[in-house]
CSV table of N, CA, C and O and ligand atoms in Angstrom, one decimal:
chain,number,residue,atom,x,y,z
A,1411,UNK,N,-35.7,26.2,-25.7
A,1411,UNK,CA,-37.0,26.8,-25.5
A,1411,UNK,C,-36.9,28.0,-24.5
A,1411,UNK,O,-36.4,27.6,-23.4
A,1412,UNK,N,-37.3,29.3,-24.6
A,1412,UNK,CA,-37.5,30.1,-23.7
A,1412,UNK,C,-38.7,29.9,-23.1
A,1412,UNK,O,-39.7,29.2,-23.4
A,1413,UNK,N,-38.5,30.9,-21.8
A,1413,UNK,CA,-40.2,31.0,-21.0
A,1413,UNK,C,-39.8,31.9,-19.9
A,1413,UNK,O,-38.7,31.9,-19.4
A,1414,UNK,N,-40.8,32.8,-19.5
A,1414,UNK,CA,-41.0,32.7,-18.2
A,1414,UNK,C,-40.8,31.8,-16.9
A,1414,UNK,O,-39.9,32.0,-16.0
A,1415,UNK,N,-41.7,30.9,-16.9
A,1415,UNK,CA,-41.7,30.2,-15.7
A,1415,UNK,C,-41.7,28.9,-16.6
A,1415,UNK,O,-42.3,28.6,-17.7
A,1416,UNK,N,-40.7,28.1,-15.5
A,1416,UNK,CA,-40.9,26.7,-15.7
A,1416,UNK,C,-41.0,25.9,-14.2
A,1416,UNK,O,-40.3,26.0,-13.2
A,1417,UNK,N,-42.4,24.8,-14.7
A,1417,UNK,CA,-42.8,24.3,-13.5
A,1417,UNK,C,-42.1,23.2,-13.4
A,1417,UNK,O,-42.0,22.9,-14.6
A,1418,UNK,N,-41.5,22.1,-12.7
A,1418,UNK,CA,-41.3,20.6,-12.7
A,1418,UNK,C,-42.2,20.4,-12.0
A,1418,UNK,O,-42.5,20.9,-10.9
A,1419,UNK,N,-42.9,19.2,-13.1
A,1419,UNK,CA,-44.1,18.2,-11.9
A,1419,UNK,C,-45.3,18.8,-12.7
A,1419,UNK,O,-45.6,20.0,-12.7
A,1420,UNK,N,-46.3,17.6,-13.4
A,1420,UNK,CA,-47.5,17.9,-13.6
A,1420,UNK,C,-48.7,17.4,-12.3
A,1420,UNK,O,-49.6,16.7,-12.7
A,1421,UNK,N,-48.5,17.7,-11.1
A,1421,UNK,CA,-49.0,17.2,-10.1
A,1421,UNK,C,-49.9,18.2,-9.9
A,1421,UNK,O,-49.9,19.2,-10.7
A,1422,UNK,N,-50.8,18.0,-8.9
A,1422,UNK,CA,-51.8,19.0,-8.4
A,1422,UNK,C,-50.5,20.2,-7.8
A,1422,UNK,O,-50.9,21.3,-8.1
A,1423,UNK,N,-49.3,20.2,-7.3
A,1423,UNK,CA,-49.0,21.3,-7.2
A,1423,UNK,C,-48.6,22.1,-7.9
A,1423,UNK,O,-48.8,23.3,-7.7
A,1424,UNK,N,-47.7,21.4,-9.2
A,1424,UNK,CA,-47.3,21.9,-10.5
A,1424,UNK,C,-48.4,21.9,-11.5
A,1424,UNK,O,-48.0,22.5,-12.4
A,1425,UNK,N,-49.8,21.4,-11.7
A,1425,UNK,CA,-50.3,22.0,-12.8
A,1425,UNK,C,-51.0,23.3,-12.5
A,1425,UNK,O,-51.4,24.0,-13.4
A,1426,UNK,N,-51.2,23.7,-10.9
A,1426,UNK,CA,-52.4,24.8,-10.8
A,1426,UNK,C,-51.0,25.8,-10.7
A,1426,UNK,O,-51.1,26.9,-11.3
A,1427,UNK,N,-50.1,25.6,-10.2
A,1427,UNK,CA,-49.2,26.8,-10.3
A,1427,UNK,C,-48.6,27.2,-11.9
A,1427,UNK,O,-48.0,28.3,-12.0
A,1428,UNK,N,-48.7,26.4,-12.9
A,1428,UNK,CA,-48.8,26.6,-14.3
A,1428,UNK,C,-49.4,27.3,-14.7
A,1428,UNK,O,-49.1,28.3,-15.2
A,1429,UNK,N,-50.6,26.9,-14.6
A,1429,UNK,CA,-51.8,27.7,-15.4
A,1429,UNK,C,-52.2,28.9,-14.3
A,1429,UNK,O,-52.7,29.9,-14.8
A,1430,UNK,N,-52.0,28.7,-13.1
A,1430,UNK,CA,-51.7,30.4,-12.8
A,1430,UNK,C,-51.0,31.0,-13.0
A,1430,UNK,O,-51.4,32.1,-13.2
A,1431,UNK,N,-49.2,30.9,-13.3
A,1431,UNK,CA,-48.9,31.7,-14.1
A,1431,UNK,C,-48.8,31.8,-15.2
A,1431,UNK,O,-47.7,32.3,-15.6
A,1432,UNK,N,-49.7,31.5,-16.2
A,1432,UNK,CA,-50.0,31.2,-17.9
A,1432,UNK,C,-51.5,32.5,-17.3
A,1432,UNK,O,-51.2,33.7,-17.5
A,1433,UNK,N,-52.1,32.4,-16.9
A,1433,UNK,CA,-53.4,33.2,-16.4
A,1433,UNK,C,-52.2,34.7,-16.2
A,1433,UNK,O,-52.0,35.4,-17.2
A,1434,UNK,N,-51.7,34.9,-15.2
A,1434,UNK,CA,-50.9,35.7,-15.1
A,1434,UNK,C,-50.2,36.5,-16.1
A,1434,UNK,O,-49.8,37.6,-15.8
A,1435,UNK,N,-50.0,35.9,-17.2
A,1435,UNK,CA,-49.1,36.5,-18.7
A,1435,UNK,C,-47.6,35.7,-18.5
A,1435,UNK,O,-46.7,36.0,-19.2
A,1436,UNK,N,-47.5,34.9,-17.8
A,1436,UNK,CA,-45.6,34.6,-18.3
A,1436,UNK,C,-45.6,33.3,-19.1
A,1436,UNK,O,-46.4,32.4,-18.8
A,1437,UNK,N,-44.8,33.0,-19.9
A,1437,UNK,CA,-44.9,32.0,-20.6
A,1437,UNK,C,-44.4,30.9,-20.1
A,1437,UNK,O,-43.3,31.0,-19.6
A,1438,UNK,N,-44.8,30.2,-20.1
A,1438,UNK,CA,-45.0,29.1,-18.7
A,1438,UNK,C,-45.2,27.5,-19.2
A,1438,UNK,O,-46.2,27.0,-19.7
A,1439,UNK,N,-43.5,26.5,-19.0
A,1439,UNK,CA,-44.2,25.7,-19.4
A,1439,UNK,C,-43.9,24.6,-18.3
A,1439,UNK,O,-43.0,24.9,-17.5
A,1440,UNK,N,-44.3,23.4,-18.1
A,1440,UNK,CA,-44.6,22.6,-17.5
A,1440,UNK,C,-44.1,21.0,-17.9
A,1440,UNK,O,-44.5,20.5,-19.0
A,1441,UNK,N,-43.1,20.3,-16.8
A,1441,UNK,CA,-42.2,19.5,-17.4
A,1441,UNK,C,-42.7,18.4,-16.6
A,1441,UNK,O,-42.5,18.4,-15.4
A,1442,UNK,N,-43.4,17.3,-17.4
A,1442,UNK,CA,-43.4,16.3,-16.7
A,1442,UNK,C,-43.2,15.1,-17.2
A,1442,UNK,O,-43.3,14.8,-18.4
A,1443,UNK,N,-42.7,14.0,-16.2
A,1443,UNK,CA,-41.6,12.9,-16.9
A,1443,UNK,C,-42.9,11.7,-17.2
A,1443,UNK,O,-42.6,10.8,-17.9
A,1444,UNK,N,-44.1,11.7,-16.7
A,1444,UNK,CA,-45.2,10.7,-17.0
A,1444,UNK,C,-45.4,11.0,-18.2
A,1444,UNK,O,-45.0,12.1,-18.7
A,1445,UNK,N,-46.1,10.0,-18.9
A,1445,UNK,CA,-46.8,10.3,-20.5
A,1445,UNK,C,-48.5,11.1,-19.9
A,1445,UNK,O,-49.5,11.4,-20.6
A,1446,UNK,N,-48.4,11.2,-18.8
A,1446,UNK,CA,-50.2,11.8,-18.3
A,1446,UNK,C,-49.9,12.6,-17.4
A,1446,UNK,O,-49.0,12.4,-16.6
A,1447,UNK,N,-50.6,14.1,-17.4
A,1447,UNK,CA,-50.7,14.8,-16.7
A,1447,UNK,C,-51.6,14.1,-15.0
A,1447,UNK,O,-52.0,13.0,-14.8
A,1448,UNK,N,-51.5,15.1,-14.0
A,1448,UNK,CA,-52.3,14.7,-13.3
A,1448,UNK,C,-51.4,14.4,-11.9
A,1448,UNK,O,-51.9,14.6,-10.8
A,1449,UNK,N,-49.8,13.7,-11.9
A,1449,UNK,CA,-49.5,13.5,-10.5
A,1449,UNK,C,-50.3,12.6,-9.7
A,1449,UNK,O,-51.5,12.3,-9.9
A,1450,UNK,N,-49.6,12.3,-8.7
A,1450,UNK,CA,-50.2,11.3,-8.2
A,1450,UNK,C,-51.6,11.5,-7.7
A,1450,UNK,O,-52.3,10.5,-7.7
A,1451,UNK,N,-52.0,12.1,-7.5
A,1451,UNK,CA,-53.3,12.5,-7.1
A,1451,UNK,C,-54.3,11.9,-8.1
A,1451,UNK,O,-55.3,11.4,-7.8
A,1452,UNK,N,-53.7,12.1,-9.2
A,1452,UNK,CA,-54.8,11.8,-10.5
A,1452,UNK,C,-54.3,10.8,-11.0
A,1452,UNK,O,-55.1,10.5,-11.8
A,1453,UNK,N,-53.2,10.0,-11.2
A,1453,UNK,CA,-53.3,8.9,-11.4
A,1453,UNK,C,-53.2,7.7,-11.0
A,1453,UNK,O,-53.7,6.7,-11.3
A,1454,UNK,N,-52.3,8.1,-9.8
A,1454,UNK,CA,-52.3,6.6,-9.0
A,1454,UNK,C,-53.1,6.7,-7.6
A,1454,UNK,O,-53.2,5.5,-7.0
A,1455,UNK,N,-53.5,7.6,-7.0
A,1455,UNK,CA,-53.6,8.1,-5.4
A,1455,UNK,C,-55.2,8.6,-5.7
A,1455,UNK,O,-56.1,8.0,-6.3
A,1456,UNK,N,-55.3,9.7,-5.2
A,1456,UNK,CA,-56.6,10.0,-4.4
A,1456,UNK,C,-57.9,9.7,-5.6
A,1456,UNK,O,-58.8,9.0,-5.2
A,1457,UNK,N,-58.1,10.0,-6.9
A,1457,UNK,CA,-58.6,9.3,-8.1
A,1457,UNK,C,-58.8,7.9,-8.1
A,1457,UNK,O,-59.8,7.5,-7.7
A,1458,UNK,N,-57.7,7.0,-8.5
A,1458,UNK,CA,-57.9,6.2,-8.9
A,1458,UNK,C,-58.7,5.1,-7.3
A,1458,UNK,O,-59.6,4.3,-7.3
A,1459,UNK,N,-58.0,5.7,-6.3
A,1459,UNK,CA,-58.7,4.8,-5.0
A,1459,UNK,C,-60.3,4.9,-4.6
A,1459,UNK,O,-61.1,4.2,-4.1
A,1460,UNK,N,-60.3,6.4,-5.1
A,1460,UNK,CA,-61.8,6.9,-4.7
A,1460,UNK,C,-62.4,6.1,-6.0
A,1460,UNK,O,-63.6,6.2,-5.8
A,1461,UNK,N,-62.3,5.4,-7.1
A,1461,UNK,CA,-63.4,5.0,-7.6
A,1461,UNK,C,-63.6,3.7,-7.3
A,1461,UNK,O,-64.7,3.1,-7.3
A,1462,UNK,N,-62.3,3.1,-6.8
A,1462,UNK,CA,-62.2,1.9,-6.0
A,1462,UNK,C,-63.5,2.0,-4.6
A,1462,UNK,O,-64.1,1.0,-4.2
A,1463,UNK,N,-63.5,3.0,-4.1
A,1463,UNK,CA,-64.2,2.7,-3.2
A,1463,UNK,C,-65.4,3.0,-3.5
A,1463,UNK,O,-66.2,2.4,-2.8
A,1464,UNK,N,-66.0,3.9,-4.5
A,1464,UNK,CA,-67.1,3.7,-5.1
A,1464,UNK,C,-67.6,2.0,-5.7
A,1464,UNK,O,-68.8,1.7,-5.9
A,1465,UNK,N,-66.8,1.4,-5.9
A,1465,UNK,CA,-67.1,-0.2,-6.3
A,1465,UNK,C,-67.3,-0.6,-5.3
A,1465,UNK,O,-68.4,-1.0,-5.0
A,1466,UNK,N,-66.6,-0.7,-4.7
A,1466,UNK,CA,-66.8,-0.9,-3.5
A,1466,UNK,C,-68.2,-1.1,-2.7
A,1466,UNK,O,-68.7,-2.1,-2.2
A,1467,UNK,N,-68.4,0.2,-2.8
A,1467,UNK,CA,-69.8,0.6,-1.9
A,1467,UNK,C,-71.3,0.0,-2.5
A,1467,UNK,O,-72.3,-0.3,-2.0
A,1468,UNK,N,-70.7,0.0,-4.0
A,1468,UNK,CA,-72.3,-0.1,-4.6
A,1468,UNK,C,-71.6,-2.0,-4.6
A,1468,UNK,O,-72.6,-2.5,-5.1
A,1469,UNK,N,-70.8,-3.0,-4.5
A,1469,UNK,CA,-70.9,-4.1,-4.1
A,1469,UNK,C,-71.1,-4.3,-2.9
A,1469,UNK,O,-71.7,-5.4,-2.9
A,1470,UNK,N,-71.1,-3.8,-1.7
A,1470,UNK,CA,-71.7,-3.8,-0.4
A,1470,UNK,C,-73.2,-3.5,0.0
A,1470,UNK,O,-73.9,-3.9,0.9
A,1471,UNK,N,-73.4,-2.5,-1.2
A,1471,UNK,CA,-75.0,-2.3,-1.0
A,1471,UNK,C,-76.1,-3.3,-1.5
A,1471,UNK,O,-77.3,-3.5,-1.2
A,1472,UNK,N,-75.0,-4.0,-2.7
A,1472,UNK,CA,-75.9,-5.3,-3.4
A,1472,UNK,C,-75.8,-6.0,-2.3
A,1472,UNK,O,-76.9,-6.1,-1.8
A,1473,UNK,N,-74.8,-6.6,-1.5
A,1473,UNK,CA,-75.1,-7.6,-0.8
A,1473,UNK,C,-75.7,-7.7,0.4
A,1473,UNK,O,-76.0,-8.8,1.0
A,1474,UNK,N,-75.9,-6.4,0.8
A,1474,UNK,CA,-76.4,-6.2,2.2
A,1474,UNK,C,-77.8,-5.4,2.1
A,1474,UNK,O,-78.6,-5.9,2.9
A,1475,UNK,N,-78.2,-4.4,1.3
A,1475,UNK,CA,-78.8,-3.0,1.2
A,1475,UNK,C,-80.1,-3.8,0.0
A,1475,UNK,O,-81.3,-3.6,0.1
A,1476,UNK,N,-79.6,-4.3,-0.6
A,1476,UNK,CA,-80.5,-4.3,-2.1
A,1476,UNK,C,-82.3,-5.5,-1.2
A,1476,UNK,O,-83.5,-5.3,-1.5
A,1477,UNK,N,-81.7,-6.5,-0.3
A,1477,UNK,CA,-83.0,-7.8,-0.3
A,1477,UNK,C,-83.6,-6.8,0.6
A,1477,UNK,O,-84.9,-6.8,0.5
A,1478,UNK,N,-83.1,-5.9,1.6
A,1478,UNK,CA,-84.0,-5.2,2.7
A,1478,UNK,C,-85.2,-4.4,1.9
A,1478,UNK,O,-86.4,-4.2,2.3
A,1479,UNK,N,-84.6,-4.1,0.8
A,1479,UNK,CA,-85.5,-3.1,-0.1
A,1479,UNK,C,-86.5,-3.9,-1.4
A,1479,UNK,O,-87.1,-3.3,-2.3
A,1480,UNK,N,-86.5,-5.8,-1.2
A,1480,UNK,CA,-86.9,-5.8,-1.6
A,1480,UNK,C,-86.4,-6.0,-3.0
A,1480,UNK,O,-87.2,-6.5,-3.8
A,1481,UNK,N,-85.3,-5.7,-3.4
A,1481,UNK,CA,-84.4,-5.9,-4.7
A,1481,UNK,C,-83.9,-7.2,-4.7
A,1481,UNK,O,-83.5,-7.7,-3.7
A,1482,UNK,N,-83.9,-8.0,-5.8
A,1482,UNK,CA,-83.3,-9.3,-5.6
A,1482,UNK,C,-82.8,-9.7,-7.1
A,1482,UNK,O,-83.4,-10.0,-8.1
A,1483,UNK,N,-81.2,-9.4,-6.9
A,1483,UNK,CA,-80.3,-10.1,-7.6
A,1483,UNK,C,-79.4,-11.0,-7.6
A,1483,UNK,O,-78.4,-11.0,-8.4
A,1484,UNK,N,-79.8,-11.9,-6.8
A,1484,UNK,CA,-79.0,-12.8,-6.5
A,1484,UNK,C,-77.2,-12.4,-6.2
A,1484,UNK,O,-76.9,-11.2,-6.2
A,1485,UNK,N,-76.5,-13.2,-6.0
A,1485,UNK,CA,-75.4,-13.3,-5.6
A,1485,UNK,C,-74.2,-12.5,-6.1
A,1485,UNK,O,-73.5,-13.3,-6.7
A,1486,UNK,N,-73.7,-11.0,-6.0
A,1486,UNK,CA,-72.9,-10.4,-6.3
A,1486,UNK,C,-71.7,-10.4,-6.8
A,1486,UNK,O,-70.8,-10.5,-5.9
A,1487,UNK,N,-71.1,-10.3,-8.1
A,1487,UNK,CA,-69.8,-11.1,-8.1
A,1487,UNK,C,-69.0,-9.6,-8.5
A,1487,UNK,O,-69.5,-8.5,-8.7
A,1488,UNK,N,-67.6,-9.9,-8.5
A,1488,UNK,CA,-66.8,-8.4,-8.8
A,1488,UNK,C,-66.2,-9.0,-10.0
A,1488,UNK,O,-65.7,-10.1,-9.9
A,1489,UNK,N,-66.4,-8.2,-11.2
A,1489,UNK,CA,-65.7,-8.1,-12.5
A,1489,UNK,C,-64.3,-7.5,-12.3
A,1489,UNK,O,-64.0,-6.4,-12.7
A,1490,UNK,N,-63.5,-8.1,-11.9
A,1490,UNK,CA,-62.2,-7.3,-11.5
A,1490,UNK,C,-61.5,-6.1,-13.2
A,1490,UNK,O,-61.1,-5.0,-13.4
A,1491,UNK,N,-61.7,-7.4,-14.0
A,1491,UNK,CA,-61.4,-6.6,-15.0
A,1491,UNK,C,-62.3,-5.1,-15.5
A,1491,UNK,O,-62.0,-3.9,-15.9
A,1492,UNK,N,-63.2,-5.9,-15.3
A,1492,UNK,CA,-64.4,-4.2,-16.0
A,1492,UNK,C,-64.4,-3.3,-14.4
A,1492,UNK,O,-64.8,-2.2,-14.6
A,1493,UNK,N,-64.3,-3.4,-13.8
A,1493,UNK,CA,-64.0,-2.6,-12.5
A,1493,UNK,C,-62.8,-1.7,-12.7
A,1493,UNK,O,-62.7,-0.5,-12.4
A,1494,UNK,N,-61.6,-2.6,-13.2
A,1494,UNK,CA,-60.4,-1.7,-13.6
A,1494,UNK,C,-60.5,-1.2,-15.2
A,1494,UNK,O,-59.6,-0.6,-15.7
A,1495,UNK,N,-61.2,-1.3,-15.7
A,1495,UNK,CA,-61.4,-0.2,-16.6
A,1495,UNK,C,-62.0,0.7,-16.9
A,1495,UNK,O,-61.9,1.6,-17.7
A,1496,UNK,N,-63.2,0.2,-15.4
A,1496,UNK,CA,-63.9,1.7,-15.5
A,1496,UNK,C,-62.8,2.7,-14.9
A,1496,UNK,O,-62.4,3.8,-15.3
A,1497,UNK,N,-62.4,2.0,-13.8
A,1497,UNK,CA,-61.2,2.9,-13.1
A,1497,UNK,C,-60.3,3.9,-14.2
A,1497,UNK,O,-59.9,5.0,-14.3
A,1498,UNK,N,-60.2,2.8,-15.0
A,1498,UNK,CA,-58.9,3.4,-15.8
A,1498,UNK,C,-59.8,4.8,-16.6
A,1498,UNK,O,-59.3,5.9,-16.6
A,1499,UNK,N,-61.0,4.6,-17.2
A,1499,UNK,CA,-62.0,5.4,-17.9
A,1499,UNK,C,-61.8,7.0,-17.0
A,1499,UNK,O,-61.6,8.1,-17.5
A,1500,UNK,N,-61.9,6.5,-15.6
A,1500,UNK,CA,-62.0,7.7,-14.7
A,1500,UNK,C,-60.9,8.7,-14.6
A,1500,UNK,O,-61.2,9.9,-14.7
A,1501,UNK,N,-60.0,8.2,-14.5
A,1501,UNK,CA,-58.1,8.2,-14.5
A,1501,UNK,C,-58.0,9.3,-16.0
A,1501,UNK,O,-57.3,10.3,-16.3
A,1502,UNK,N,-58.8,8.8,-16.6
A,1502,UNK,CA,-58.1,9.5,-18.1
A,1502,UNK,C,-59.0,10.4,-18.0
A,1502,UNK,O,-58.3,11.3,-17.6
A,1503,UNK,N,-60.2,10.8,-18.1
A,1503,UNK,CA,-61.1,11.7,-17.8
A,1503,UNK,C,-60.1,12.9,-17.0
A,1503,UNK,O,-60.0,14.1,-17.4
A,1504,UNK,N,-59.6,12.5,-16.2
A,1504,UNK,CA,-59.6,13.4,-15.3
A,1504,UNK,C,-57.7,14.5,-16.1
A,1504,UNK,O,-57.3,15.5,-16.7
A,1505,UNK,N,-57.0,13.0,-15.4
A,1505,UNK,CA,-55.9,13.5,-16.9
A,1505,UNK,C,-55.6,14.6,-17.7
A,1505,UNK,O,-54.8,15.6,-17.6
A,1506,UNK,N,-56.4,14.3,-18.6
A,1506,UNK,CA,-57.0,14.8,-19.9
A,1506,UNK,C,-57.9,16.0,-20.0
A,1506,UNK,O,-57.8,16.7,-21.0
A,1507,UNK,N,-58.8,16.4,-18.8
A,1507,UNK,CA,-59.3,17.4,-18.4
A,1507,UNK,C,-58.0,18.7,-17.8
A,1507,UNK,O,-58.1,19.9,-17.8
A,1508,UNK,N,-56.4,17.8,-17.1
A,1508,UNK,CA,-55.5,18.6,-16.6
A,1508,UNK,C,-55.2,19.6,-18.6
A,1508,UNK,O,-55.3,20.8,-18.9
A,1509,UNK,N,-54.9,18.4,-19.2
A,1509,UNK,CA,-54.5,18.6,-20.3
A,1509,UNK,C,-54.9,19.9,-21.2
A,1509,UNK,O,-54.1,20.8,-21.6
A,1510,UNK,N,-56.6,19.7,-21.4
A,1510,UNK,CA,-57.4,20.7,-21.9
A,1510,UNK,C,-57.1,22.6,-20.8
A,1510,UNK,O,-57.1,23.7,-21.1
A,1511,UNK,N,-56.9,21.9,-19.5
A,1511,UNK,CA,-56.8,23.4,-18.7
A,1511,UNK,C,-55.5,23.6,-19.5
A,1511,UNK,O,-55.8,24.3,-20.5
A,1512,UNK,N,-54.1,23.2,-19.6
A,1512,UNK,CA,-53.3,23.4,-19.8
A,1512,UNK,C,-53.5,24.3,-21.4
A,1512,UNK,O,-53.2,25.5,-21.4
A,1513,UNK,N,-54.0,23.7,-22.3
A,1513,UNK,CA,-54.5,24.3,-23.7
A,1513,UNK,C,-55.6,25.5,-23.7
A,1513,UNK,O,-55.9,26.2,-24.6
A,1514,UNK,N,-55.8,25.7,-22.5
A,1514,UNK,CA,-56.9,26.7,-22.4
A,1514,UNK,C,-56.2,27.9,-22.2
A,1514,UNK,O,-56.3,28.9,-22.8
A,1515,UNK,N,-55.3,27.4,-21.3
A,1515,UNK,CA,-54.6,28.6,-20.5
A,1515,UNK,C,-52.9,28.9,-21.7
A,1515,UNK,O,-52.4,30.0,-21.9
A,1516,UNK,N,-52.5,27.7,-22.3
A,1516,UNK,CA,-51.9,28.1,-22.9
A,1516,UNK,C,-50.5,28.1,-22.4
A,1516,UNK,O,-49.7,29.0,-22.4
A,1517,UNK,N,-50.3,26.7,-21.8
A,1517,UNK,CA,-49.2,26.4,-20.9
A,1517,UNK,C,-48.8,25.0,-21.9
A,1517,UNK,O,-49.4,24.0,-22.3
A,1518,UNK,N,-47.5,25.5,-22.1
A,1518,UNK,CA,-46.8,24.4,-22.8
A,1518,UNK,C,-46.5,22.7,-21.7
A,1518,UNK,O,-45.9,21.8,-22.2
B,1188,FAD,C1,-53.1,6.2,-2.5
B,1188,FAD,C2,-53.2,7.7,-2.3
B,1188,FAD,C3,-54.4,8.3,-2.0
B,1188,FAD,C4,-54.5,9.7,-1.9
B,1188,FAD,N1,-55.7,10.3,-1.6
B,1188,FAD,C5,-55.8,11.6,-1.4
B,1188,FAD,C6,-57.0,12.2,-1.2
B,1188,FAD,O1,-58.1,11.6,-1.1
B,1188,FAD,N2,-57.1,13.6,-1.0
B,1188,FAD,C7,-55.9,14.4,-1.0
B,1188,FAD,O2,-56.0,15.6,-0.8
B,1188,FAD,N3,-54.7,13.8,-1.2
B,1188,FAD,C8,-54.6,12.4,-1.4
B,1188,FAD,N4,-53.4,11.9,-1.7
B,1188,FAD,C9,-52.2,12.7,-1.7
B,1188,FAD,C10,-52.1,13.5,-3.0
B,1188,FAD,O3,-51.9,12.5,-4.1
B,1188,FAD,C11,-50.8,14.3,-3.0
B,1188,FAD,O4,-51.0,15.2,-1.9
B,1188,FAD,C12,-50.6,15.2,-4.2
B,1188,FAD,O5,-50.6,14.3,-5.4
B,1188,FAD,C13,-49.4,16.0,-4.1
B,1188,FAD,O6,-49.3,16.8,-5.3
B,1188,FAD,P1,-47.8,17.2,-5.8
B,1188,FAD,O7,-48.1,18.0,-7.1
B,1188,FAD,O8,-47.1,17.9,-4.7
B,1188,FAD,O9,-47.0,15.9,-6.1
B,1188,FAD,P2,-47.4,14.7,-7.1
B,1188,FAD,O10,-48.8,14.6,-7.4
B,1188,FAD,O11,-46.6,13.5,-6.7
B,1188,FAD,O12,-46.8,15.2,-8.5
B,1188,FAD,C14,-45.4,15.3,-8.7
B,1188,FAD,C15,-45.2,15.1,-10.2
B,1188,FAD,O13,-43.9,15.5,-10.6
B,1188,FAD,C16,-43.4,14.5,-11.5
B,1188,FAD,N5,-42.0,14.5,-11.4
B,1188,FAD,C17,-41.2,14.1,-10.4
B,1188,FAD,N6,-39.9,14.3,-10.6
B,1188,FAD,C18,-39.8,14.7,-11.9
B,1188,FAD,C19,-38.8,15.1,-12.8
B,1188,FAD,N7,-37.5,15.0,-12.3
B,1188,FAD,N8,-39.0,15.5,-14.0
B,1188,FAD,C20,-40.3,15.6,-14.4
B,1188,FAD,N9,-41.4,15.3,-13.6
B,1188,FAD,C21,-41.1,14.9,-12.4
B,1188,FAD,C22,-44.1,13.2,-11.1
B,1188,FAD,O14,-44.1,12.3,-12.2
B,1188,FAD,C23,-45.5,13.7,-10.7
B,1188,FAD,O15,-46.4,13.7,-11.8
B,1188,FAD,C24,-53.3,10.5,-1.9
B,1188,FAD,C25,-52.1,9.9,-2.2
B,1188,FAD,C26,-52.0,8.5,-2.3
B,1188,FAD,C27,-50.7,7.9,-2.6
């Protein structure tokens, strides 16, 4: 395969320097060894923890935040499994959004 530029790493540092030089005009393609775009940032690291701590927060608010206000749902439990799939829901969203820039811009 020819190209211009080739990036290693579909990471936040390798996909934005892709599709800037895809934006740029060089034919540009991008090699990464996961089946998912995204690097750690988006799939294992700052993504997937931050929705963790959104569970988080809205189970602390139930058990502390909700009877002050008058809310009463009884006793809070964590769905570990549906927790991790929302996660995972998030994870791919985000992914997949790398993906579509990539198709936009026209970065192999
Ligand atoms: C738990 C955690 C939480 C984090 N939270 C935050 C946060 O809130 N905010 C923040 O700014 N940063 C956060 N970070 C840091 C952030 O994830 C990194 O700064 C960022 O991912 C670095 O991007 P990168 O593209 O340099 O490297 P990476 O994201 O690591 O991407 C490198 C890519 O290269 C690929 N690769 C490596 N070798 C090869 C090869 N030989 N062939 C093909 N592909 C290869 C890898 O598979 C990977 O996809 C967090 C990190 C962790 C671990």
């Amino acid at each position: 395969m020819e190209c211009d530029v080739a990036v290693l790493g579909g990471g936040p540092g390798g996909y934005t320097a892709a599709i800037r030089a895809a934006q740029l005009g060089a034919k540009t393609v991008c090699i990464e060894k996961e089946p998912e775009l995204g690097g750690t940032c988006l799939r294992i690291g700052c993504i997937p923890t931050k929705a963790w701590v959104q569970t988080a927060f809205f189970l602390k608010e139930a058990e502390e935040s909700f009877s002050k206000l008058g809310i009463q749902i009884g006793e809070p439990t964590l769905d570990f499994a549906t927790a991790n799939e929302w996660k995972a829901a998030v994870v791919k969203q985000m992914t997949q959004g790398v993906a579509g820039l990539f198709k936009a811009n026209g970065v192999e």
